[in-house]
XYZ file of C-alpha atoms in Angstrom:
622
model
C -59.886 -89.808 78.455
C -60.948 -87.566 81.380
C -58.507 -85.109 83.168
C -59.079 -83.127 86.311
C -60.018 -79.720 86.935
C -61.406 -77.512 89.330
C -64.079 -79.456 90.272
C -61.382 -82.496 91.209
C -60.172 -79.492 93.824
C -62.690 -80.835 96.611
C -61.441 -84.822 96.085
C -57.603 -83.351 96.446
C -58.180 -81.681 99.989
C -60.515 -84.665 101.160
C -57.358 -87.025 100.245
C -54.733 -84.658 101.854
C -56.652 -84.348 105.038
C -57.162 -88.089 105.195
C -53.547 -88.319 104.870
C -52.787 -85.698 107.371
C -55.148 -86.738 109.670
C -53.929 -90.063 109.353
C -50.524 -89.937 109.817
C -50.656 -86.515 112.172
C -49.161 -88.211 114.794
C -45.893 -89.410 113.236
C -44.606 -85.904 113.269
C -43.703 -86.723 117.071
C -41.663 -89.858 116.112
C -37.951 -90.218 116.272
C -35.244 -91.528 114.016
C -34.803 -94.950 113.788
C -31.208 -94.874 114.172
C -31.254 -98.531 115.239
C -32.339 -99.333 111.374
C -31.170 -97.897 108.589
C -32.445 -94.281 109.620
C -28.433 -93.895 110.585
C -27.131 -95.255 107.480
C -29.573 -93.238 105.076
C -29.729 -89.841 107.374
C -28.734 -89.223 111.171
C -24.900 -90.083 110.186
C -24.956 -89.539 106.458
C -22.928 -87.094 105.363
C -24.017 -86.741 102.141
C -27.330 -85.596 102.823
C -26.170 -82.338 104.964
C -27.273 -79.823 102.599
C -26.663 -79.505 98.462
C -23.156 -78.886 97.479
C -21.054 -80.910 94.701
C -19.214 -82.871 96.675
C -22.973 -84.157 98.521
C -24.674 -84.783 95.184
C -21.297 -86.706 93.731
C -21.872 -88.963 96.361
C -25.341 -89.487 95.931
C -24.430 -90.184 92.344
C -21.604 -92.513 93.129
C -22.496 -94.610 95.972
C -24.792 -97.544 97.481
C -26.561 -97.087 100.684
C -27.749 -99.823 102.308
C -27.448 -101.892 99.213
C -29.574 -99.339 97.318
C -28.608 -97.281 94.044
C -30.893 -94.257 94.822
C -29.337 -90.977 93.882
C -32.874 -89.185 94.141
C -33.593 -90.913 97.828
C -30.393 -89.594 98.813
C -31.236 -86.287 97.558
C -34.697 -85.827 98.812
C -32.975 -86.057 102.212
C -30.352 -82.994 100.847
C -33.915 -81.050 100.641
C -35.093 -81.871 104.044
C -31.793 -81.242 105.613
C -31.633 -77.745 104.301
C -35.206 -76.620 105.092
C -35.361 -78.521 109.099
C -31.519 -79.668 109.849
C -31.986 -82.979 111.541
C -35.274 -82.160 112.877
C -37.314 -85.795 112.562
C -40.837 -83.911 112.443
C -39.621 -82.246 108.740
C -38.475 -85.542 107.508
C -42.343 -86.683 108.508
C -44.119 -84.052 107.234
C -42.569 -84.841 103.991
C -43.328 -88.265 103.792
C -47.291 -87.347 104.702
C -47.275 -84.963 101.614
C -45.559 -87.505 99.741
C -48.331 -90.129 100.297
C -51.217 -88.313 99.918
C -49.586 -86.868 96.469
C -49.598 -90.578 95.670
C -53.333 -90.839 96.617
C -54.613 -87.809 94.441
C -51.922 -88.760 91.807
C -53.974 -92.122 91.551
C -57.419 -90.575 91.724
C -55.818 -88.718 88.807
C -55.064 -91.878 86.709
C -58.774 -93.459 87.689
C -60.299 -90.581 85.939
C -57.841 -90.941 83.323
C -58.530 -94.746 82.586
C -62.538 -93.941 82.729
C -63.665 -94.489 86.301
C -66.061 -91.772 87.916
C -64.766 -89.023 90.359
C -66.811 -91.099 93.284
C -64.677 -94.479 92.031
C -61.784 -92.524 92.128
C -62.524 -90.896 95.615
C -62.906 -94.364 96.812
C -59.767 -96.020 95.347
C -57.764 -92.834 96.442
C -58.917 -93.187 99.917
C -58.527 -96.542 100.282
C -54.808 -96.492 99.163
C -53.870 -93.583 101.749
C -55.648 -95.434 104.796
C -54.933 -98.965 104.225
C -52.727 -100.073 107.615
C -50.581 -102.097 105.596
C -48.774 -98.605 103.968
C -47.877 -97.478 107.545
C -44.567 -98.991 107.150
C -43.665 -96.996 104.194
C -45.219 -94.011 105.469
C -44.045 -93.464 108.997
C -40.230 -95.019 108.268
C -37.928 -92.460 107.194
C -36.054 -95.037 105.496
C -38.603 -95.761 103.113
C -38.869 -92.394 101.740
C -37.525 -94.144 98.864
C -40.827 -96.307 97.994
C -42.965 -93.050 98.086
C -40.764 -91.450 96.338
C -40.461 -93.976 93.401
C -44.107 -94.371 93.511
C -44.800 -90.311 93.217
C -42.555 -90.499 90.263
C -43.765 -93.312 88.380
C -47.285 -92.102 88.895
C -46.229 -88.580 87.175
C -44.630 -90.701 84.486
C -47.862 -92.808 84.202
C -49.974 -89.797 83.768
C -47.915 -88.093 81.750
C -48.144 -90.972 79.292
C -51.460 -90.905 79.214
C -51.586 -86.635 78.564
C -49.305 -87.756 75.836
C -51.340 -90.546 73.736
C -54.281 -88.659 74.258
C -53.180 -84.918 73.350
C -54.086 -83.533 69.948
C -51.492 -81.094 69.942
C -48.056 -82.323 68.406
C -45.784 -80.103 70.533
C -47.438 -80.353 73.316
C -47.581 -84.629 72.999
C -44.194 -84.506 72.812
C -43.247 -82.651 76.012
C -45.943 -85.449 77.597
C -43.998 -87.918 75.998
C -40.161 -86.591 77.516
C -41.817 -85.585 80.596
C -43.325 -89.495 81.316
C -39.563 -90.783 80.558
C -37.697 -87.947 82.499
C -39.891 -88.915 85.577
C -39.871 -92.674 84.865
C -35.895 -92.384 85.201
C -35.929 -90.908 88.204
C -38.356 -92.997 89.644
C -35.883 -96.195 88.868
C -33.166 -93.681 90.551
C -35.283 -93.406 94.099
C -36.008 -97.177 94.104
C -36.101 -100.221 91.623
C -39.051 -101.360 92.101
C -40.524 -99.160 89.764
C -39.186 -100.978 86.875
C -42.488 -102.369 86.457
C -44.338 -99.409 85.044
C -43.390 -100.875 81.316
C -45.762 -103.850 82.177
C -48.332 -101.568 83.584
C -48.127 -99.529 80.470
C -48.289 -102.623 77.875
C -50.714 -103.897 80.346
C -53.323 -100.804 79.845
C -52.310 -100.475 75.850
C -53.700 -104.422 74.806
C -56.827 -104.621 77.400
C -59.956 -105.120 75.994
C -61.444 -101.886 74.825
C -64.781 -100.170 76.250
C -67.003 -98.994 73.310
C -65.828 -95.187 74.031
C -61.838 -96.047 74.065
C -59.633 -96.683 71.349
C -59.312 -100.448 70.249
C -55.472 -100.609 70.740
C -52.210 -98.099 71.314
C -48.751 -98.173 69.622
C -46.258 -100.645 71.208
C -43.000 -98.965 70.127
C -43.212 -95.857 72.510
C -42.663 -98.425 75.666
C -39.480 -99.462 74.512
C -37.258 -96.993 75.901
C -39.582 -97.392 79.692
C -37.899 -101.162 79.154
C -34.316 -100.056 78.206
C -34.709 -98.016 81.228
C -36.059 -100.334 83.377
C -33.380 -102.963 82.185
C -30.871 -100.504 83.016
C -31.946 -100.720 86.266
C -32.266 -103.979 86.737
C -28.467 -104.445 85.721
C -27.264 -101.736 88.878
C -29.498 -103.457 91.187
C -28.463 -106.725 91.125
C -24.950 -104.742 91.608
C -26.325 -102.779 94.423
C -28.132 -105.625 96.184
C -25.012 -108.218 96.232
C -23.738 -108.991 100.111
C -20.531 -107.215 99.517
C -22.061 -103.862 98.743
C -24.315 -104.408 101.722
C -27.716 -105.204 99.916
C -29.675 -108.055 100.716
C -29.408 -110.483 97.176
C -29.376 -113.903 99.051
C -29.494 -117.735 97.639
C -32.723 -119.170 96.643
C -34.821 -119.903 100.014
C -34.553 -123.542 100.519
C -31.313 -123.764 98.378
C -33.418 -124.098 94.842
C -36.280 -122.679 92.667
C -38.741 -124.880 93.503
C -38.250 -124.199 97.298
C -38.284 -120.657 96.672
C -41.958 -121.068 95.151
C -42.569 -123.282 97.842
C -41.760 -120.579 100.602
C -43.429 -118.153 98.862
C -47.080 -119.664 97.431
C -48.191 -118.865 101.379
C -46.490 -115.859 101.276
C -48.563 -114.443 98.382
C -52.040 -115.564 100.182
C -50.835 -114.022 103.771
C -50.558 -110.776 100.971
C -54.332 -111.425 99.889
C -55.502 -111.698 103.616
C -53.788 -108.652 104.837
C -55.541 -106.898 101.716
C -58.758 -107.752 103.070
C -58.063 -108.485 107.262
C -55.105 -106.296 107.928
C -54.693 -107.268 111.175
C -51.259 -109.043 112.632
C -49.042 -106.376 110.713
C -45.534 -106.459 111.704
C -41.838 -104.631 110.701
C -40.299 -108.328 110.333
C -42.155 -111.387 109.894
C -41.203 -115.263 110.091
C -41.381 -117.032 106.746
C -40.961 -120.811 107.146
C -38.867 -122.662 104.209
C -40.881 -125.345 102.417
C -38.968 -127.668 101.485
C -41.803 -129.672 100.505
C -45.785 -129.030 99.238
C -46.866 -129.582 102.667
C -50.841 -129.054 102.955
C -50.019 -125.031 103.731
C -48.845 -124.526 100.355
C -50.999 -127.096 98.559
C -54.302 -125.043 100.480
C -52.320 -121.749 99.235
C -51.431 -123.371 95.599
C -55.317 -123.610 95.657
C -56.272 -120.124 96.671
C -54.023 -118.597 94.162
C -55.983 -120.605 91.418
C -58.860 -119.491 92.780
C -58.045 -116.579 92.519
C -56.135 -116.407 88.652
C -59.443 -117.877 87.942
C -61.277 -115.197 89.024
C -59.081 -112.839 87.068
C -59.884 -115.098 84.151
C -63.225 -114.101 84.142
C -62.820 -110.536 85.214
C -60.616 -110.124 81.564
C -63.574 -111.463 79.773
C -66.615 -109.918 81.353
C -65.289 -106.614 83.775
C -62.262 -105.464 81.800
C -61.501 -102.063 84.028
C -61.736 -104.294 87.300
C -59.510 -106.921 85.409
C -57.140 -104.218 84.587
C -56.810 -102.893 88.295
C -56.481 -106.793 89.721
C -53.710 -107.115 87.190
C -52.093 -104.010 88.443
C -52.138 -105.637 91.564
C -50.638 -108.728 90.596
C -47.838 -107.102 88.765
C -46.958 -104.787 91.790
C -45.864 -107.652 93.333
C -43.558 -108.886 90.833
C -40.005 -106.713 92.041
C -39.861 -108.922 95.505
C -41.818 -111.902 94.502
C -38.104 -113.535 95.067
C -37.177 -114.315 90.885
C -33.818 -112.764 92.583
C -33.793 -113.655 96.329
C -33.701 -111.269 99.064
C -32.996 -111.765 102.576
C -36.575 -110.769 103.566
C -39.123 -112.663 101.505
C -42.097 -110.637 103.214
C -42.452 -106.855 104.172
C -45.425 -104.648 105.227
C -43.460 -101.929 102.795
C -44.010 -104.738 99.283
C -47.358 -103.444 99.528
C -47.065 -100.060 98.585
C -46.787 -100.496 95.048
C -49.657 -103.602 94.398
C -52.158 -101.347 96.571
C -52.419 -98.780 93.507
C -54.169 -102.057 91.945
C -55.915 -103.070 94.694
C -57.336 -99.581 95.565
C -58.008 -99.099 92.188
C -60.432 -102.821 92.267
C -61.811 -101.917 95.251
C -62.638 -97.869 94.234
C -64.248 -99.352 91.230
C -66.151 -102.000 92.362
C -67.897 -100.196 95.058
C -68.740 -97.274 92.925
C -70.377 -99.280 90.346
C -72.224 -100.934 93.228
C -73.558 -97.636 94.224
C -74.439 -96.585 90.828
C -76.512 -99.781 90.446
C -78.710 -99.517 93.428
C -81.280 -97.354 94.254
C -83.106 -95.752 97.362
C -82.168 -97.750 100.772
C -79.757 -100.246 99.579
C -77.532 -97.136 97.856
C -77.749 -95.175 101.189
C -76.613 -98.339 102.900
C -73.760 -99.122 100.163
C -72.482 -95.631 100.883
C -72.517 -96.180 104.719
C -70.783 -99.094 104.778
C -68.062 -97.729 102.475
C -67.428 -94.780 104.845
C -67.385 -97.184 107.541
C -64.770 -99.125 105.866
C -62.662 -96.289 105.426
C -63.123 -94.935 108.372
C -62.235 -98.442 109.764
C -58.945 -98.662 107.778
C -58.183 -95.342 108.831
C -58.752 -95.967 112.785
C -56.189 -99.053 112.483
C -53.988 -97.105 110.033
C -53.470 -94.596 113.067
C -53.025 -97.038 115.988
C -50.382 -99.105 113.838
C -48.865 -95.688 113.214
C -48.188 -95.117 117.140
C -45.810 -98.474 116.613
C -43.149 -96.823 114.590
C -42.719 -93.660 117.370
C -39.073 -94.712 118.252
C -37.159 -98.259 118.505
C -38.489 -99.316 121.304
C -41.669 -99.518 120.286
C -40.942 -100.865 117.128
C -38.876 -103.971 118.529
C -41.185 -104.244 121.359
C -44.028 -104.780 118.918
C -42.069 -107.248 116.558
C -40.958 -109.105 119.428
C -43.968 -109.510 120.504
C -45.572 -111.178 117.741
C -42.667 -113.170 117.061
C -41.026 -114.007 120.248
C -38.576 -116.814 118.821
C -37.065 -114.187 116.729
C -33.689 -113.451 117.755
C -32.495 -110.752 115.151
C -35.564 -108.709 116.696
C -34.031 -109.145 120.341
C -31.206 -107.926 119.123
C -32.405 -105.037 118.014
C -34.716 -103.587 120.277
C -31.338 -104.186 122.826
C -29.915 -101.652 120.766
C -32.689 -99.158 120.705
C -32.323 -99.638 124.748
C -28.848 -98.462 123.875
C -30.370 -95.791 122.344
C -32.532 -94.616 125.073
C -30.269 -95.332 128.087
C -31.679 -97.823 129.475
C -28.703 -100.648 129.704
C -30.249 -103.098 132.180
C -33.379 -103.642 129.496
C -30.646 -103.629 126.504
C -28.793 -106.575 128.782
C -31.760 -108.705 128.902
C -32.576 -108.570 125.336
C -29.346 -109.201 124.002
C -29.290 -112.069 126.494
C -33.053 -113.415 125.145
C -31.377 -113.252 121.570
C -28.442 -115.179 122.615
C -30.670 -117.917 124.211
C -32.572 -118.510 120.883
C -29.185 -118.274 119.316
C -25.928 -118.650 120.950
C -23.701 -117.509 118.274
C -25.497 -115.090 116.673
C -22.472 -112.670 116.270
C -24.189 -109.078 116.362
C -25.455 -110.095 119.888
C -22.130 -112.199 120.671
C -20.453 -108.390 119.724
C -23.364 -106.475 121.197
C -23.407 -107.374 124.803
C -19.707 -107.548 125.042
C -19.532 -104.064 124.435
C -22.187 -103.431 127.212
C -20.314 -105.199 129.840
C -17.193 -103.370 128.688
C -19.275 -99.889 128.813
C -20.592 -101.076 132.453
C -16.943 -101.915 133.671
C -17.594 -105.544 133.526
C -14.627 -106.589 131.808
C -14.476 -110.347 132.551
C -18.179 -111.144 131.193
C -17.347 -108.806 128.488
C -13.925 -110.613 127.497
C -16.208 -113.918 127.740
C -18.494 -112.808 125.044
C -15.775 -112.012 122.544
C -13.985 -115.335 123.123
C -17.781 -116.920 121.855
C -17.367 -114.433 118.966
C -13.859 -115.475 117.820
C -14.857 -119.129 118.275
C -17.799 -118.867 115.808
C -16.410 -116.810 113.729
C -12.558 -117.071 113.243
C -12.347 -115.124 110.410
C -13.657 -111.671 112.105
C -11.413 -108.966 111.949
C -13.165 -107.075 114.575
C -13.989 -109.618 117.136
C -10.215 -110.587 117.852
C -10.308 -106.364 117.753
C -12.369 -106.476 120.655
C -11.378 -109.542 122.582
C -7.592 -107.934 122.734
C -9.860 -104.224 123.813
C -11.020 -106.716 126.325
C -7.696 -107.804 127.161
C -5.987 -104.638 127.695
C -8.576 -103.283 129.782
C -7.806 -106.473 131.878
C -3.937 -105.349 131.686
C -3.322 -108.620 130.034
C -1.331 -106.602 127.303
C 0.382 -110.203 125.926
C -3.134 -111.108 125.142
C -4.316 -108.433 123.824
C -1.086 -108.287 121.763
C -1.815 -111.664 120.296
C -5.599 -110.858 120.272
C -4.864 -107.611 117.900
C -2.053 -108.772 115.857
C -4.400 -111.711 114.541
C -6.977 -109.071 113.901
C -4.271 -107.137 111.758
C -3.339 -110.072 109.928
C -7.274 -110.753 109.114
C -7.513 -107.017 107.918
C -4.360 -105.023 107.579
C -5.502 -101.520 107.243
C -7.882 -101.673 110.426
C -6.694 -98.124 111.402
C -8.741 -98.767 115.165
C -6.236 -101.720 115.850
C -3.293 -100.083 114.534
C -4.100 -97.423 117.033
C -4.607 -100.135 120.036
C -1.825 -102.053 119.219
C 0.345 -98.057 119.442
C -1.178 -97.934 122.708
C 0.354 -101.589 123.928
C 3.711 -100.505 122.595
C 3.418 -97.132 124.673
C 2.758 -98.807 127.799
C 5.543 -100.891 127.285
C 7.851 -97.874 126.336
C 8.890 -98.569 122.569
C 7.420 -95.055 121.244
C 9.465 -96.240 118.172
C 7.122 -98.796 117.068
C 4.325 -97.081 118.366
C 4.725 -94.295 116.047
C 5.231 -96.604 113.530
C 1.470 -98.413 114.079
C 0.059 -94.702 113.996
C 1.991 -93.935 110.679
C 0.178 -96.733 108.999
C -3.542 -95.845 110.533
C -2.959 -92.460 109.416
C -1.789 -94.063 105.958
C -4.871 -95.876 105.577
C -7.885 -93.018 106.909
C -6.085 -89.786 107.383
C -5.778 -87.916 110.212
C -8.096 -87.877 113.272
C -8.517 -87.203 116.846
C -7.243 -90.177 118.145
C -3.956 -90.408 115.740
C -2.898 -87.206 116.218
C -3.382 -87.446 120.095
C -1.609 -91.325 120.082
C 1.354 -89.526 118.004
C 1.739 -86.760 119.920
C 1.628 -89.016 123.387
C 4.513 -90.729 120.917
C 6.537 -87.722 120.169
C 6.364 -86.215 123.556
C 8.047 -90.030 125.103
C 10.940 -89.132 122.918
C 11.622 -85.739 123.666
C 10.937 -84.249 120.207
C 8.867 -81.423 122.139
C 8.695 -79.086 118.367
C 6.457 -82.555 116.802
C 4.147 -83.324 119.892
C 3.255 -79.670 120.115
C 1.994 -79.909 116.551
C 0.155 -83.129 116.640
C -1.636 -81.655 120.210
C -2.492 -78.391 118.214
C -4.043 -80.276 115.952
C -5.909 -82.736 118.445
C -7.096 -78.960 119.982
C -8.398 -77.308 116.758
C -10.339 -80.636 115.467
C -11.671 -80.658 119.381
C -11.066 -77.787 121.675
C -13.085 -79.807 124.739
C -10.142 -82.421 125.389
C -8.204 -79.387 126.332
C -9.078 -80.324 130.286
C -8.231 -83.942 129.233
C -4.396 -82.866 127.780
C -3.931 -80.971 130.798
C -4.356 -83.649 133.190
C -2.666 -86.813 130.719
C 0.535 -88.085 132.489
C 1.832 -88.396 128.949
C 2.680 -84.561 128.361
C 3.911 -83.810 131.474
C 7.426 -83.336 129.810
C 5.714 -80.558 127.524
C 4.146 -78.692 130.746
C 7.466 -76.614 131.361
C 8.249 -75.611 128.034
C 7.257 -72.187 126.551
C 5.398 -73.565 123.834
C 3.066 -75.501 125.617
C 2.037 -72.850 127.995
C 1.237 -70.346 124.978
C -0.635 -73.495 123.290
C -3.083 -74.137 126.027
C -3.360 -70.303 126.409
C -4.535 -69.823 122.792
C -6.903 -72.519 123.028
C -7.751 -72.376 126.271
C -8.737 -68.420 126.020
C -11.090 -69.565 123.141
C -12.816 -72.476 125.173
C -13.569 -69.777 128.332
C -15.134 -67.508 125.996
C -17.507 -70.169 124.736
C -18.640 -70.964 127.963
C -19.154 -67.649 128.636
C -21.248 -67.332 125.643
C -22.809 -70.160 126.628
C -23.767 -69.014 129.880
């Protein structure tokens, strides 16, 4: 087996600068706080800077349905170096991918392909449009990173069964398992590397490789990867919020249905990746309707052709394999929500690149004279070509906006994608575009609850309280059992000054969910406007049971303390409300609520102390 050197030093910088060059432009994109981005970074907690506390909860938590301690802690890294600077979070994502590109040129040489094969194949995997979505999402930091990482496990296997050395095969060996593990622990999908592994130890030999390899050494990769498997299915059920869903169609045989055009749509966008898209519409087939019977034949086609590859090209059979494995984690054996994804590609492409890399170099080592020099052309063509489309799908991903706007518009009729890009309008201020696309995803479906809860919110945020209260009644009535639509119909209510009925609205919200600490705190506020500070208190006792204290508690018991005269209590609640948030101080100052407090000592030396410390901020401001 071959192994890089200096001379591979050339390849590497070609392959980073295709990647920067690339993907240059993402380093100007945003968050996308409107999916996932939020969950994973802009209001994770866990990922502001390394401490034990951080890393315990990296360890000991799901995000977004995800077990992925080393995700979580690749974003640790990225907070420390930039803060919450987007550009950082970019910039490692580029180096990421094109670490995946020369990590595959790498294994190319490795498995016996030529440094112009593996130029080729590393190329092709770093420009191919469909790995923009992996690239330029934050979110999926976690596929490059599992990728990276099974790649340095894959070859460190290799340095190990072909090392002559004893000590230093076994620090190969631990050093391929070590970084197989924590590929499983950025992102599951990795667990296929066993397969890849058994796949490259039985293929038929070349006269220069050794016949066959020991089987044994895979078996802890497949404990590991089992392991896996186990936490995911844990990880990906609906109550953890992952996306594990019933078979497609209600059944197996639906679920192959669905998917048989799935997998050609895969082979097309391979070879025509044009159409690309952050969500796509996957029609249920119920039935083998001609669409799946022209796909069923396709796919034969095709496992035909792989037939013959095994028996006559064994390298390019090895690398189409690859490719058909890569597929395997969300070919739907355990149902997902999403049965299609731009980002499934990222793993199967390390086969495909690895085909393609191949096949065109031996093409150019066959011919001579004009048809070489026109071989070679067209190859940088392609590339170039793949590159070119690579960057103009990158410009999609700048923000939510543009995302939405671009799903949207290839899939009009989809009314989760409505949703959505009316909440990156949220995000960018612009309410009377958010209106009308919540209202376009309540026309294609008119109880769809995020939307029902969506634009309710909107109208309560523009002061239109009577639309507003309408939308939440449409929430309640489709779905009765939602703590936190009655939550906001009696919100609605209240800001109507229908207190009864936002009483009634709130108390069925309790009884749905008895530790909401939110309605506990609304339900205070009712019994404050009526007077009875007794149960008031009482509602804020339990919501500071149930979460602790906050802003809003403390403030709600110290409105409650101060309505019955225990002056010593409110004062301590407000000093509280002041240290958490010294800004409100012009708020306490002007609430009707403490205007017993106002002639009292105590008060007066309170809003001193604070209110000395707030003028010299803004002086320091200033």
């Amino acid at each position: 087996m071959k192994s890089p050197g200096n001379r591979h030093v050339a390849a590497f910088i070609l392959l980073i600068l295709a990647a920067v060059l690339v993907y240059a432009r993402i380093l100007g994109h945003d968050f996308m706080a409107t999916w996932d981005d939020d969950a994973y970074v802009t209001a994770n907690e866990a990922i502001r800077g390394f401490s034990v506390a951080h890393i315990r909860q990296a360890f000991t938590n799901f995000y977004v349905g995800n077990y992925a301690p080393v995700h979580i802690l690749s974003y640790m890294l990225d907070y420390t170096v930039w803060g919450l600077n987007p550009r950082g979070f970019h910039l490692t994502d580029i180096l990421l991918h094109a670490g995946n590109g020369i990590l595959l040129y790498i294994i190319m040489l490795q498995l016996g392909a030529d440094r112009r094969a593996a130029l080729i194949g590393g190329l092709i995997f770093i420009c191919h449009p469909v790995q923009v979505e992996a690239v330029a999402w934050i979110s999926q930091r976690k596929t490059l990173l599992s990728t990276f990482f099974m790649l340095v496990s894959w070859n460190c296997y290799n340095g190990w069964r072909s090392s002559n050395s004893r000590s230093a095969s076994k620090l190969h060996y631990i050093s391929s398992l070590a970084a197989f593990v924590l590929s499983l622990l950025a992102k599951a999908t990795t667990v296929i590397l066993p397969l890849i592994l058994l796949a490259e130890s039985v293929r038929p030999a070349s006269d220069d490789e050794e016949s066959r390899y020991k089987l044994y050494p895979i078996l802890p990769y497949i404990l590991s990867a089992a392991a896996m498997v186990a936490i995911t299915l844990i990880s990906q059920s609906p109550e953890n919020g992952g996306g594990r869903a019933p078979f497609h169609g209600g059944s197996v045989w639906t679920t192959i249905l669905t998917m048989l055009p799935v997998y050609c749509t895969y082979l097309r966008m391979l070879v025509f990746p044009y159409g690309l898209s952050a969500e796509y519409e996957v029609p249920v087939r119920l039935s083998p309707d001609l669409t799946v019977l022209a796909a069923f034949l396709v796919l034969l086609l095709f496992f035909y052709g792989g037939l013959l590859l095994y028996r006559k090209k064994s390298r390019l059979f090895f690398w189409g394999l690859l490719f058909t494995i890569g597929f395997l984690p969300v070919s739907q054996i355990v149902p997902i929500v999403t049965p299609m994804n731009d980002r499934y590609f990222y793993l199967p492409l390390l086969g495909a690149a690895g085909f393609f890399g191949i096949l065109i170099g031996d093409l150019i080592e066959r011919f001579r004279g004009g048809r070489q020099t026109a071989i070679k052309v067209l190859t940088v063509i392609l590339i170039v070509t793949l590159a070119g489309l690579s960057w103009q799908r990158a410009a999609v991903w700048k923000n939510g906006v543009t995302l939405w706007r671009d799903v949207v518009a290839h899939a009009p009729l989809n009314y989760e994608a409505w949703d959505s890009l009316g909440s990156s309008y949220i995000e960018t201020g612009e309410e009377a575009l958010a209106l009308q696309a919540y209202k376009r995803a309540l026309a294609l479906s008119p109880t769809y609850a995020l939307s029902l809860k969506n634009i309710g919110v909107l109208y309560l945020k523009r002061g239109e309280t009577e639309p507003g209260r309408q939308n939440f009644l449409r929430l309640v009535r489709a779905q009765p059992r939602n703590a936190e639509a009655f939550e906001f119909l009696g919100l609605a209510m209240k800001i109507e000054g229908n207190l009864p009925g936002a009483e009634q609205a709130l108390s069925q919200s309790l009884k749905l969910d008895p530790r909401r600490s939110s309605v506990l705190i609304l339900l205070a506020q009712l019994y404050v406007a009526k007077g009875d500070f007794v149960q008031a208190r009482e509602f804020l006792l339990r919501a500071q049971q149930y979460e602790g204290p906050t802003v809003d508690n403390e403030t709600g018991l110290a409105t409650v303390e101060a309505g019955l005269g225990n002056v010593g209590k409110a004062l301590a609640h407000l000093d509280y409300v002041l240290r958490a948030k010294p800004g409100v101080i012009a708020d306490i100052q002007k609430d009707p609520a403490f205007a017993r407090l106002r002639s009292t000592r105590q008060y007066q030396a309170l809003l001193e102390r604070y209110g000395a410390a707030s003028g010299r901020g803004m002086r320091n401001n200033e």
